[in-house]
Amino acid sequence: MAVAARAALPLPHLSLPSTSRRSPRLSLTPSSAPRLRGGAATSVAAGTSAAPQQHQVTTRLGDVIEAQQFDRDALNEIFEVAREMEAVERGSHGAPSRVLEGYLMATLFYEPSTRTRLSFEAAMRRLGGEVLTTENAREFSSAAKGETLEDTIRTVEGYSDIIVLRHFESGAARRAADTANIPVINAGDGPGQHPTQALLDVYTIKREIGTLDGIKLGLVGDLANGRTVRSLAYLIAKYQNIKIYFVSPDVVKMKDDIKDYLNSKGVEWEESSDLLEVASKCDVIYQTRIQKERFGERIDLYEAARGKYIVDKKVLDVLPKHAVIMHPLPRLDEVTVEVDSDPRAAYFRQAKNGLYIRMALLKLLLVGNKSLDPCENAALFCMANVHVQILVHVT
């Protein structure tokens, strides 16, 4: 299988040809570290020596395909790297990062995207890498001529070091990963999953609320077709004492597979038709749009579902002061503009966090969790020090 043959990628700053990055990958992770793919541990391959201490890799991702592949240790490490990436991004104008210098990322998007595609491309460039991109690949790539996804992946991997794929079919990312000899990131596969969105969502909850254990989460809107809420439900189930409220029109209720999964993990959930009551109890209200593109010709069902649950001033009035409102965006009318000025409206901060999470994932996938080089560390320290001094002065 292609995935099993993947090998350790070189450390950055080494002028090696791209073909060497695709040789059978030998793990540099200690046997106790998660591989992050199905939770399996990976040991140092026989006949290889550990990397020097200053370049020790503690975690290396294989692919990012589904939310449930991550355990809590893996999530903690990704979030720690994301915090590091916040500093890298803030300092990128004065001291551009070279962590992924010499690496190429290919983005294959068969469905429309703004935030996901641009944040991945920005993430790669912020870390010194380059981007090969195709937008609307369903129409403007060889897929329009009948080329299979597998053939496209085999071709594109010859030009790049990592593939970010958005596709209209559920399961497409798994097919791509099974085909490719380089890492594949699922950027959304139809109504299936959107694992990087779930990662940035959980990261946002942690940053906004301060904890992940014990939270009450209201998932609102299109729960049947929304890959974001499906992935978030999978991921938040890793934490303790979670309660999830499902609030949706009947035609787009959460599917039984997610409910069964939550039951298997001991996660309490409840369906409700009263958004105001749910909002009064929750730490997080996660609103989603009703996805017209998933209804096909049944526009009547779409119109019946759209506009039933709207986050507006009435919701703000009952929402706890510490709580936040999140939305994966884009929005239509399901969150009114008047909500934007409330400090509990976290959706644009949430979108910015997508940059940091995707920077972290690209770093972990391509070079592992090694430290930044001394020059970058020094630059970031100076930048952070100046930032602190400014804050102190303003205060």
Short mmCIF file of C-alpha atoms in Angstrom, two decimals:
data_model
loop_
_atom_site.label_atom_id
_atom_site.label_comp_id
_atom_site.label_asym_id
_atom_site.label_seq_id
_atom_site.Cartn_x
_atom_site.Cartn_y
_atom_site.Cartn_z
CA MET A 1 0.00 0.00 0.00
CA ALA A 2 1.29 3.46 -0.89
CA VAL A 3 0.89 4.84 2.62
CA ALA A 4 2.92 2.05 4.19
CA ALA A 5 5.80 2.82 1.86
CA ARG A 6 6.05 6.47 2.84
CA ALA A 7 9.45 7.50 4.08
CA ALA A 8 11.00 10.18 6.23
CA LEU A 9 11.22 13.47 4.43
CA PRO A 10 14.46 15.43 4.68
CA LEU A 11 14.91 18.26 7.11
CA PRO A 12 14.48 21.73 5.62
CA HIS A 13 17.26 23.83 4.13
CA LEU A 14 18.91 20.78 2.52
CA SER A 15 19.24 21.24 -1.22
CA LEU A 16 17.95 17.81 -2.19
CA PRO A 17 16.01 17.06 -5.37
CA SER A 18 12.29 16.56 -4.91
CA THR A 19 12.55 12.88 -5.85
CA SER A 20 14.46 12.20 -2.64
CA ARG A 21 11.45 13.48 -0.70
CA ARG A 22 9.36 10.66 -2.13
CA SER A 23 11.62 7.73 -1.40
CA PRO A 24 10.27 5.19 1.13
CA ARG A 25 9.89 7.25 4.25
CA LEU A 26 11.66 6.12 7.42
CA SER A 27 10.09 7.42 10.59
CA LEU A 28 12.16 9.60 12.87
CA THR A 29 9.57 9.42 15.61
CA PRO A 30 10.28 7.70 18.93
CA SER A 31 8.23 4.54 19.44
CA SER A 32 6.09 6.27 22.06
CA ALA A 33 5.00 9.10 19.77
CA PRO A 34 1.72 8.85 17.86
CA ARG A 35 1.93 8.50 14.10
CA LEU A 36 -1.32 10.53 13.98
CA ARG A 37 -2.73 8.13 11.41
CA GLY A 38 -5.27 5.94 13.13
CA GLY A 39 -3.49 6.47 16.43
CA ALA A 40 -0.85 3.85 15.64
CA ALA A 41 2.62 4.32 17.04
CA THR A 42 5.62 4.29 14.73
CA SER A 43 9.04 3.11 15.76
CA VAL A 44 12.43 3.98 14.27
CA ALA A 45 13.00 1.68 11.34
CA ALA A 46 15.71 -0.94 11.60
CA GLY A 47 19.04 0.10 10.20
CA THR A 48 18.46 3.81 10.69
CA SER A 49 19.95 6.11 13.26
CA ALA A 50 18.13 8.74 15.22
CA ALA A 51 18.45 12.31 14.07
CA PRO A 52 20.72 14.65 16.03
CA GLN A 53 19.05 15.99 19.16
CA GLN A 54 18.66 19.49 17.80
CA HIS A 55 16.69 18.09 14.88
CA GLN A 56 14.74 15.42 16.80
CA VAL A 57 11.29 14.95 15.34
CA THR A 58 8.70 14.09 17.96
CA THR A 59 5.70 13.79 15.66
CA ARG A 60 5.31 13.29 11.93
CA LEU A 61 1.95 13.13 10.26
CA GLY A 62 1.15 10.70 7.48
CA ASP A 63 -2.04 12.07 5.92
CA VAL A 64 -4.90 14.16 7.25
CA ILE A 65 -8.07 12.38 6.14
CA GLU A 66 -10.58 12.26 9.00
CA ALA A 67 -11.06 13.89 12.37
CA GLN A 68 -11.17 10.66 14.35
CA GLN A 69 -7.59 9.76 13.37
CA PHE A 70 -6.24 12.10 16.06
CA ASP A 71 -5.85 11.32 19.75
CA ARG A 72 -5.57 13.94 22.50
CA ASP A 73 -1.77 13.82 22.61
CA ALA A 74 -1.66 14.47 18.87
CA LEU A 75 -4.14 17.32 19.20
CA ASN A 76 -2.13 18.92 22.00
CA GLU A 77 1.01 18.79 19.89
CA ILE A 78 -0.71 20.26 16.84
CA PHE A 79 -2.11 23.06 18.97
CA GLU A 80 1.32 23.78 20.49
CA VAL A 81 2.82 24.06 17.02
CA ALA A 82 -0.09 26.29 15.97
CA ARG A 83 0.73 28.68 18.83
CA GLU A 84 4.30 28.73 17.56
CA MET A 85 2.94 29.51 14.09
CA GLU A 86 1.09 32.54 15.43
CA ALA A 87 4.46 34.02 16.33
CA VAL A 88 5.94 33.00 12.97
CA GLU A 89 3.11 34.73 11.11
CA ARG A 90 3.40 37.91 13.18
CA GLY A 91 7.11 38.06 12.48
CA SER A 92 6.94 37.03 8.82
CA HIS A 93 7.29 40.56 7.42
CA GLY A 94 10.56 41.28 9.19
CA ALA A 95 12.03 37.76 9.24
CA PRO A 96 10.41 35.47 6.66
CA SER A 97 10.38 31.82 7.66
CA ARG A 98 12.40 29.25 5.73
CA VAL A 99 11.00 26.16 7.44
CA LEU A 100 9.46 24.83 4.21
CA GLU A 101 11.86 26.42 1.76
CA GLY A 102 12.22 24.21 -1.29
CA TYR A 103 8.88 22.42 -0.79
CA LEU A 104 5.94 22.61 -3.20
CA MET A 105 2.29 22.21 -2.23
CA ALA A 106 -0.36 21.37 -4.84
CA THR A 107 -3.95 22.44 -4.11
CA LEU A 108 -6.60 20.51 -6.06
CA PHE A 109 -10.05 22.01 -5.45
CA TYR A 110 -12.99 20.41 -7.25
CA GLU A 111 -15.44 22.53 -5.24
CA PRO A 112 -15.48 26.27 -4.51
CA SER A 113 -13.46 27.57 -1.58
CA THR A 114 -12.23 30.88 -0.26
CA ARG A 115 -10.95 30.44 3.31
CA THR A 116 -9.64 26.88 3.05
CA ARG A 117 -7.75 27.29 -0.21
CA LEU A 118 -6.34 30.73 0.54
CA SER A 119 -5.37 29.86 4.11
CA PHE A 120 -3.51 26.75 2.94
CA GLU A 121 -1.71 28.75 0.27
CA ALA A 122 -0.92 31.54 2.73
CA ALA A 123 0.28 28.97 5.27
CA MET A 124 2.68 27.41 2.79
CA ARG A 125 4.06 30.77 1.71
CA ARG A 126 4.37 32.06 5.29
CA LEU A 127 6.66 29.09 5.95
CA GLY A 128 8.81 29.73 2.87
CA GLY A 129 7.26 27.11 0.57
CA GLU A 130 5.74 27.45 -2.88
CA VAL A 131 2.28 26.65 -4.25
CA LEU A 132 0.89 25.01 -7.36
CA THR A 133 -2.84 25.64 -7.50
CA THR A 134 -5.92 24.80 -9.50
CA GLU A 135 -9.31 26.25 -8.69
CA ASN A 136 -12.52 24.62 -9.94
CA ALA A 137 -10.61 21.51 -10.96
CA ARG A 138 -13.89 19.78 -11.76
CA GLU A 139 -14.28 22.06 -14.78
CA PHE A 140 -10.78 23.34 -15.57
CA SER A 141 -8.63 20.23 -15.12
CA SER A 142 -8.42 16.95 -17.02
CA ALA A 143 -11.29 15.71 -14.87
CA ALA A 144 -13.49 17.51 -17.41
CA LYS A 145 -12.05 15.11 -20.02
CA GLY A 146 -12.87 12.08 -17.91
CA GLU A 147 -9.56 11.56 -16.10
CA THR A 148 -9.93 9.57 -12.88
CA LEU A 149 -8.99 11.05 -9.53
CA GLU A 150 -6.34 8.35 -9.11
CA ASP A 151 -4.62 9.29 -12.38
CA THR A 152 -4.73 12.97 -11.46
CA ILE A 153 -3.13 12.25 -8.09
CA ARG A 154 -0.39 10.10 -9.64
CA THR A 155 0.39 12.93 -12.03
CA VAL A 156 0.31 15.81 -9.53
CA GLU A 157 2.47 14.00 -6.99
CA GLY A 158 5.24 14.09 -9.58
CA TYR A 159 5.21 17.87 -9.40
CA SER A 160 4.80 18.46 -5.66
CA ASP A 161 5.64 17.34 -2.13
CA ILE A 162 2.15 17.47 -0.62
CA ILE A 163 -1.41 17.57 -1.99
CA VAL A 164 -4.36 19.45 -0.51
CA LEU A 165 -7.57 18.06 -1.98
CA ARG A 166 -11.17 19.27 -1.91
CA HIS A 167 -13.59 17.02 -3.74
CA PHE A 168 -17.33 16.70 -4.25
CA GLU A 169 -17.42 12.97 -3.40
CA SER A 170 -17.34 11.60 0.12
CA GLY A 171 -14.33 9.29 0.46
CA ALA A 172 -12.31 10.96 -2.29
CA ALA A 173 -9.54 12.00 0.10
CA ARG A 174 -9.09 8.40 1.26
CA ARG A 175 -8.82 7.26 -2.36
CA ALA A 176 -6.22 9.95 -3.02
CA ALA A 177 -4.19 8.99 0.05
CA ASP A 178 -4.26 5.32 -0.93
CA THR A 179 -2.91 6.29 -4.35
CA ALA A 180 -0.28 8.89 -3.47
CA ASN A 181 3.27 8.43 -2.24
CA ILE A 182 3.29 11.91 -0.74
CA PRO A 183 1.09 13.32 2.07
CA VAL A 184 -2.52 14.14 1.28
CA ILE A 185 -4.69 16.57 3.25
CA ASN A 186 -8.47 16.34 3.05
CA ALA A 187 -9.76 19.89 2.57
CA GLY A 188 -13.36 18.66 2.43
CA ASP A 189 -14.86 15.69 0.60
CA GLY A 190 -18.48 16.34 -0.30
CA PRO A 191 -20.78 15.75 2.67
CA GLY A 192 -18.12 13.57 4.31
CA GLN A 193 -15.52 15.31 6.46
CA HIS A 194 -13.43 18.46 6.79
CA PRO A 195 -10.78 17.52 9.38
CA THR A 196 -8.65 20.67 9.18
CA GLN A 197 -11.76 22.76 9.84
CA ALA A 198 -12.48 20.61 12.90
CA LEU A 199 -8.92 21.13 14.12
CA LEU A 200 -9.17 24.90 13.81
CA ASP A 201 -12.61 24.82 15.42
CA VAL A 202 -11.38 22.92 18.48
CA TYR A 203 -8.31 25.17 18.61
CA THR A 204 -10.59 28.20 18.54
CA ILE A 205 -12.76 26.83 21.36
CA LYS A 206 -9.64 26.24 23.43
CA ARG A 207 -8.34 29.75 22.76
CA GLU A 208 -11.71 31.44 23.37
CA ILE A 209 -13.14 29.43 26.29
CA GLY A 210 -9.87 28.31 27.87
CA THR A 211 -10.80 24.63 28.15
CA LEU A 212 -12.20 21.76 26.09
CA ASP A 213 -13.28 19.35 28.80
CA GLY A 214 -16.74 19.96 30.23
CA ILE A 215 -18.06 22.29 27.53
CA LYS A 216 -21.60 22.45 26.16
CA LEU A 217 -21.75 22.84 22.40
CA GLY A 218 -24.76 23.72 20.25
CA LEU A 219 -24.53 22.61 16.61
CA VAL A 220 -27.07 24.53 14.55
CA GLY A 221 -28.25 24.48 10.95
CA ASP A 222 -27.51 21.95 8.22
CA LEU A 223 -26.31 18.99 10.27
CA ALA A 224 -27.07 16.35 7.64
CA ASN A 225 -24.90 17.81 4.88
CA GLY A 226 -22.43 19.85 6.91
CA ARG A 227 -19.04 18.14 6.85
CA THR A 228 -17.76 20.73 9.33
CA VAL A 229 -20.19 19.74 12.09
CA ARG A 230 -19.63 16.05 11.43
CA SER A 231 -15.86 16.42 11.81
CA LEU A 232 -16.26 18.66 14.85
CA ALA A 233 -18.49 16.07 16.54
CA TYR A 234 -15.88 13.38 15.91
CA LEU A 235 -13.08 15.53 17.29
CA ILE A 236 -14.76 17.05 20.34
CA ALA A 237 -15.66 13.52 21.45
CA LYS A 238 -11.99 13.10 22.42
CA TYR A 239 -12.64 15.32 25.45
CA GLN A 240 -14.36 14.64 28.76
CA ASN A 241 -17.85 15.60 30.01
CA ILE A 242 -18.98 17.04 26.69
CA LYS A 243 -22.63 17.72 25.91
CA ILE A 244 -23.79 18.45 22.38
CA TYR A 245 -27.13 19.94 21.40
CA PHE A 246 -28.36 19.39 17.82
CA VAL A 247 -30.62 22.18 16.55
CA SER A 248 -31.77 21.83 12.95
CA PRO A 249 -34.76 21.67 10.63
CA ASP A 250 -36.17 18.14 10.33
CA VAL A 251 -34.94 17.71 6.76
CA VAL A 252 -31.28 18.24 7.75
CA LYS A 253 -31.02 16.54 11.14
CA MET A 254 -27.72 15.02 12.27
CA LYS A 255 -27.30 11.54 10.80
CA ASP A 256 -27.37 8.40 12.89
CA ASP A 257 -23.71 7.49 12.28
CA ILE A 258 -22.58 10.54 14.26
CA LYS A 259 -25.08 9.86 17.02
CA ASP A 260 -23.93 6.22 17.22
CA TYR A 261 -20.30 7.33 17.39
CA LEU A 262 -21.04 9.78 20.20
CA ASN A 263 -22.91 7.04 22.07
CA SER A 264 -19.93 4.72 21.70
CA LYS A 265 -17.67 7.38 23.23
CA GLY A 266 -20.05 8.17 26.09
CA VAL A 267 -20.77 11.68 24.83
CA GLU A 268 -24.13 13.07 25.90
CA TRP A 269 -26.24 14.59 23.13
CA GLU A 270 -29.73 15.97 22.77
CA GLU A 271 -31.89 17.15 19.88
CA SER A 272 -33.84 20.37 20.35
CA SER A 273 -36.02 22.68 18.32
CA ASP A 274 -35.56 25.66 20.66
CA LEU A 275 -32.45 27.64 19.75
CA LEU A 276 -32.95 30.23 22.49
CA GLU A 277 -33.14 27.61 25.21
CA VAL A 278 -30.05 25.84 23.89
CA ALA A 279 -28.12 29.12 23.55
CA SER A 280 -28.80 29.94 27.21
CA LYS A 281 -27.03 26.74 28.25
CA CYS A 282 -24.06 26.61 25.89
CA ASP A 283 -20.43 27.66 25.93
CA VAL A 284 -20.34 27.54 22.12
CA ILE A 285 -23.04 28.05 19.50
CA TYR A 286 -21.75 26.69 16.19
CA GLN A 287 -24.01 27.97 13.43
CA THR A 288 -23.92 26.68 9.85
CA ARG A 289 -25.66 27.66 6.64
CA ILE A 290 -28.26 25.48 4.94
CA GLN A 291 -26.32 24.13 1.94
CA LYS A 292 -28.40 24.72 -1.16
CA GLU A 293 -25.91 22.83 -3.34
CA ARG A 294 -26.68 19.57 -1.49
CA PHE A 295 -30.42 19.64 -2.24
CA GLY A 296 -30.22 19.06 -5.99
CA GLU A 297 -33.59 19.76 -7.58
CA ARG A 298 -35.48 19.76 -4.26
CA ILE A 299 -35.40 23.52 -3.89
CA ASP A 300 -38.67 23.31 -1.97
CA LEU A 301 -36.90 21.43 0.84
CA TYR A 302 -34.10 23.97 0.86
CA GLU A 303 -36.51 26.90 1.13
CA ALA A 304 -38.37 25.15 3.95
CA ALA A 305 -35.14 24.68 5.93
CA ARG A 306 -33.50 28.02 5.24
CA GLY A 307 -34.07 30.78 7.77
CA LYS A 308 -35.59 28.59 10.48
CA TYR A 309 -32.75 29.11 12.96
CA ILE A 310 -31.01 32.49 12.95
CA VAL A 311 -28.43 33.80 15.40
CA ASP A 312 -29.44 37.39 16.11
CA LYS A 313 -29.80 39.84 18.98
CA LYS A 314 -32.36 37.59 20.67
CA VAL A 315 -29.77 34.83 20.85
CA LEU A 316 -27.14 37.27 22.14
CA ASP A 317 -29.52 38.32 24.93
CA VAL A 318 -29.68 34.78 26.37
CA LEU A 319 -26.15 33.64 25.51
CA PRO A 320 -23.82 33.46 28.55
CA LYS A 321 -21.26 36.26 28.72
CA HIS A 322 -18.32 33.87 28.47
CA ALA A 323 -19.76 31.98 25.48
CA VAL A 324 -18.84 32.40 21.80
CA ILE A 325 -20.59 32.16 18.46
CA MET A 326 -18.74 30.28 15.75
CA HIS A 327 -19.45 29.69 12.07
CA PRO A 328 -17.27 27.94 9.44
CA LEU A 329 -18.34 30.55 6.85
CA PRO A 330 -19.52 31.55 4.33
CA ARG A 331 -22.72 32.79 5.90
CA LEU A 332 -25.92 33.92 4.27
CA ASP A 333 -28.56 35.20 6.68
CA GLU A 334 -28.18 32.63 9.48
CA VAL A 335 -26.03 35.04 11.53
CA THR A 336 -27.20 38.63 11.31
CA VAL A 337 -24.68 41.41 10.73
CA GLU A 338 -25.60 43.06 14.03
CA VAL A 339 -23.95 40.11 15.82
CA ASP A 340 -20.53 40.95 14.31
CA SER A 341 -19.79 43.76 16.77
CA ASP A 342 -20.42 41.60 19.84
CA PRO A 343 -17.15 40.34 21.39
CA ARG A 344 -18.68 36.87 21.57
CA ALA A 345 -18.76 36.70 17.76
CA ALA A 346 -15.67 34.58 17.16
CA TYR A 347 -16.12 33.50 13.54
CA PHE A 348 -13.58 35.85 11.98
CA ARG A 349 -11.03 35.00 14.69
CA GLN A 350 -11.92 31.39 13.96
CA ALA A 351 -11.10 31.89 10.27
CA LYS A 352 -7.73 33.44 11.15
CA ASN A 353 -6.95 30.45 13.36
CA GLY A 354 -7.27 28.34 10.22
CA LEU A 355 -4.01 29.86 9.01
CA TYR A 356 -2.14 28.81 12.15
CA ILE A 357 -3.54 25.28 12.20
CA ARG A 358 -2.72 24.76 8.54
CA MET A 359 0.79 26.14 9.01
CA ALA A 360 1.22 23.65 11.84
CA LEU A 361 -0.07 20.75 9.77
CA LEU A 362 2.18 21.55 6.81
CA LYS A 363 5.18 21.79 9.11
CA LEU A 364 4.37 18.49 10.82
CA LEU A 365 3.63 16.70 7.56
CA LEU A 366 6.73 17.83 5.73
CA VAL A 367 9.48 18.27 8.32
CA GLY A 368 8.04 17.06 11.61
CA ASN A 369 8.01 18.89 14.92
CA LYS A 370 11.57 20.08 14.89
CA SER A 371 12.61 23.37 16.40
CA LEU A 372 12.93 26.47 14.31
CA ASP A 373 16.48 27.30 13.34
CA PRO A 374 18.41 29.67 15.63
CA CYS A 375 17.98 32.66 13.33
CA GLU A 376 14.20 32.27 13.25
CA ASN A 377 14.02 31.69 16.98
CA ALA A 378 16.06 34.83 17.62
CA ALA A 379 13.90 36.86 15.25
CA LEU A 380 10.71 35.60 16.85
CA PHE A 381 12.06 36.32 20.33
CA CYS A 382 12.87 39.89 19.35
CA MET A 383 9.48 40.30 17.70
CA ALA A 384 7.67 38.92 20.75
CA ASN A 385 9.74 41.13 23.07
CA VAL A 386 8.89 44.23 21.07
CA HIS A 387 5.22 43.20 21.09
CA VAL A 388 5.24 42.81 24.88
CA GLN A 389 6.99 46.17 25.35
CA ILE A 390 4.37 47.86 23.17
CA LEU A 391 1.56 46.30 25.18
CA VAL A 392 3.16 47.35 28.44
CA HIS A 393 3.65 50.87 27.15
CA VAL A 394 0.04 51.12 25.96
CA THR A 395 -1.24 49.68 29.22
#
